[in-house]
Tab-separated table of C-alpha atoms in Angstrom:
chain	number	residue	atom	x	y	z
A	1	UNK	CA	5.413	2.918	19.436
A	2	UNK	CA	3.928	3.190	15.389
A	3	UNK	CA	1.010	1.187	14.628
A	4	UNK	CA	0.022	0.220	11.464
A	5	UNK	CA	-3.936	-1.473	11.330
A	6	UNK	CA	-5.116	-1.880	7.666
A	7	UNK	CA	-8.709	-2.921	6.809
A	8	UNK	CA	-11.299	-3.461	3.642
A	9	UNK	CA	-9.188	-6.831	1.601
A	10	UNK	CA	-12.108	-9.289	0.658
A	11	UNK	CA	-13.017	-10.570	-2.124
A	12	UNK	CA	-14.278	-9.280	-4.968
A	13	UNK	CA	-14.750	-11.069	-9.277
A	14	UNK	CA	-12.539	-9.585	-12.026
A	15	UNK	CA	-13.046	-6.240	-12.810
A	16	UNK	CA	-14.178	-4.877	-9.711
A	17	UNK	CA	-12.313	-2.628	-7.059
A	18	UNK	CA	-11.897	-2.645	-3.328
A	19	UNK	CA	-10.222	0.346	-0.936
A	20	UNK	CA	-7.651	-0.312	1.712
A	21	UNK	CA	-7.167	1.541	4.289
A	22	UNK	CA	-4.395	1.919	6.775
A	23	UNK	CA	-4.121	3.321	9.649
A	24	UNK	CA	-1.902	4.859	11.645
A	25	UNK	CA	-0.618	5.951	15.481
A	26	UNK	CA	2.591	7.456	16.710
A	27	UNK	CA	4.028	8.608	13.161
A	28	UNK	CA	2.095	11.113	10.713
A	29	UNK	CA	1.614	10.041	7.176
A	30	UNK	CA	2.145	13.631	6.350
A	31	UNK	CA	5.828	13.555	7.342
A	32	UNK	CA	6.363	10.124	6.273
A	33	UNK	CA	6.868	7.981	3.184
A	34	UNK	CA	4.188	5.447	3.440
A	35	UNK	CA	3.496	2.273	0.978
A	36	UNK	CA	1.987	-0.924	0.524
A	37	UNK	CA	3.568	-4.311	-0.673
A	38	UNK	CA	1.363	-7.361	-1.304
A	39	UNK	CA	2.804	-10.827	-1.248
A	40	UNK	CA	0.515	-13.655	-2.838
A	41	UNK	CA	0.963	-17.829	-2.112
A	42	UNK	CA	4.322	-18.629	-3.282
A	43	UNK	CA	5.302	-15.561	-4.640
A	44	UNK	CA	8.051	-12.833	-3.078
A	45	UNK	CA	6.548	-9.799	-1.589
A	46	UNK	CA	6.250	-7.179	-4.487
A	47	UNK	CA	6.387	-3.243	-3.976
A	48	UNK	CA	2.448	-2.071	-4.647
A	49	UNK	CA	2.806	2.007	-4.825
A	50	UNK	CA	4.203	4.597	-1.942
A	51	UNK	CA	3.586	8.475	-1.399
A	52	UNK	CA	6.811	10.311	-0.071
A	53	UNK	CA	5.296	12.722	2.420
A	54	UNK	CA	6.408	15.586	-0.092
A	55	UNK	CA	3.014	13.995	-1.886
A	56	UNK	CA	5.075	11.938	-5.020
A	57	UNK	CA	4.051	8.940	-5.738
A	58	UNK	CA	5.036	5.401	-7.284
A	59	UNK	CA	3.637	2.294	-8.550
A	60	UNK	CA	4.656	-0.598	-10.036
A	61	UNK	CA	3.481	-1.220	-13.954
A	62	UNK	CA	1.986	-4.070	-12.695
A	63	UNK	CA	-1.071	-1.634	-11.021
A	64	UNK	CA	-0.461	1.867	-13.209
A	65	UNK	CA	-3.078	3.644	-14.577
A	66	UNK	CA	-5.628	1.130	-11.785
A	67	UNK	CA	-4.438	1.220	-8.701
A	68	UNK	CA	-4.195	5.047	-6.794
A	69	UNK	CA	-2.114	5.547	-3.108
A	70	UNK	CA	-3.611	8.827	-1.263
A	71	UNK	CA	-3.205	9.747	2.525
A	72	UNK	CA	-5.836	11.904	4.751
A	73	UNK	CA	-3.424	13.360	7.439
A	74	UNK	CA	-6.543	14.663	9.213
A	75	UNK	CA	-7.551	10.820	10.103
A	76	UNK	CA	-3.313	10.036	9.991
A	77	UNK	CA	-4.588	6.991	7.269
A	78	UNK	CA	-3.330	5.307	3.990
A	79	UNK	CA	-5.464	4.389	1.600
A	80	UNK	CA	-5.158	2.653	-1.614
A	81	UNK	CA	-7.269	3.073	-4.281
A	82	UNK	CA	-8.549	-0.704	-6.448
A	83	UNK	CA	-10.279	-1.075	-9.717
A	84	UNK	CA	-10.480	-3.004	-12.568
A	85	UNK	CA	-9.478	-5.400	-10.366
A	86	UNK	CA	-7.213	-8.740	-12.162
A	87	UNK	CA	-7.022	-12.505	-10.501
A	88	UNK	CA	-3.053	-12.092	-10.428
A	89	UNK	CA	-3.530	-9.014	-8.254
A	90	UNK	CA	-5.542	-11.619	-5.207
A	91	UNK	CA	-2.360	-11.071	-2.781
A	92	UNK	CA	-2.152	-10.158	1.549
A	93	UNK	CA	-1.720	-6.603	0.971
A	94	UNK	CA	0.520	-4.810	3.493
A	95	UNK	CA	0.976	-1.471	4.645
A	96	UNK	CA	4.126	-0.092	5.642
A	97	UNK	CA	5.986	3.164	6.102
A	98	UNK	CA	9.148	4.948	6.451
A	99	UNK	CA	10.706	8.252	7.638
A	100	UNK	CA	12.173	8.990	5.000
A	101	UNK	CA	10.903	11.141	2.238
A	102	UNK	CA	12.610	9.000	-0.963
A	103	UNK	CA	10.327	6.249	-1.936
A	104	UNK	CA	12.472	2.845	-2.250
A	105	UNK	CA	10.687	-0.530	-3.607
A	106	UNK	CA	12.563	-2.416	-1.084
A	107	UNK	CA	10.918	-3.666	1.696
A	108	UNK	CA	13.547	-4.300	3.801
A	109	UNK	CA	14.216	0.069	3.561
A	110	UNK	CA	10.665	0.395	5.386
A	111	UNK	CA	10.439	-0.379	9.767
A	112	UNK	CA	7.425	0.083	10.050
A	113	UNK	CA	4.509	-2.526	8.965
A	114	UNK	CA	0.937	-3.463	9.309
A	115	UNK	CA	-0.214	-6.951	9.432
A	116	UNK	CA	-1.225	-6.917	6.246
A	117	UNK	CA	-5.295	-7.601	4.454
A	118	UNK	CA	-6.161	-10.489	1.981
A	119	UNK	CA	-7.317	-9.316	-1.517
A	120	UNK	CA	-9.032	-12.466	-3.557
A	121	UNK	CA	-10.405	-11.932	-5.953
A	122	UNK	CA	-11.887	-14.362	-8.800
A	123	UNK	CA	-12.155	-15.250	-12.103
């Protein structure tokens, strides 16, 4: 059984930074495409970023240059470093994964999900 457990969310001021972690069990991150989605109150869930097991990464335009996805195969953990945070980044961030090496921006293509962690950016 694949399990994803996120941590690292919290309250931060505009311009601040947070690092989210996603500890994965039941499947190696090095052989999975791992990603992050977010959902703000009253809005649809949206793609943030993903990294394929080949090491290719993709970012939403809204976070490009500010967010960085990475993974630690030894710890079987995926990270999301978020810098220069803005109030519009406020959302529940969820870690996700899929077996294919292909990155997609559709949440329905990812069968594995964590419970989410709240990020609140104050203005």
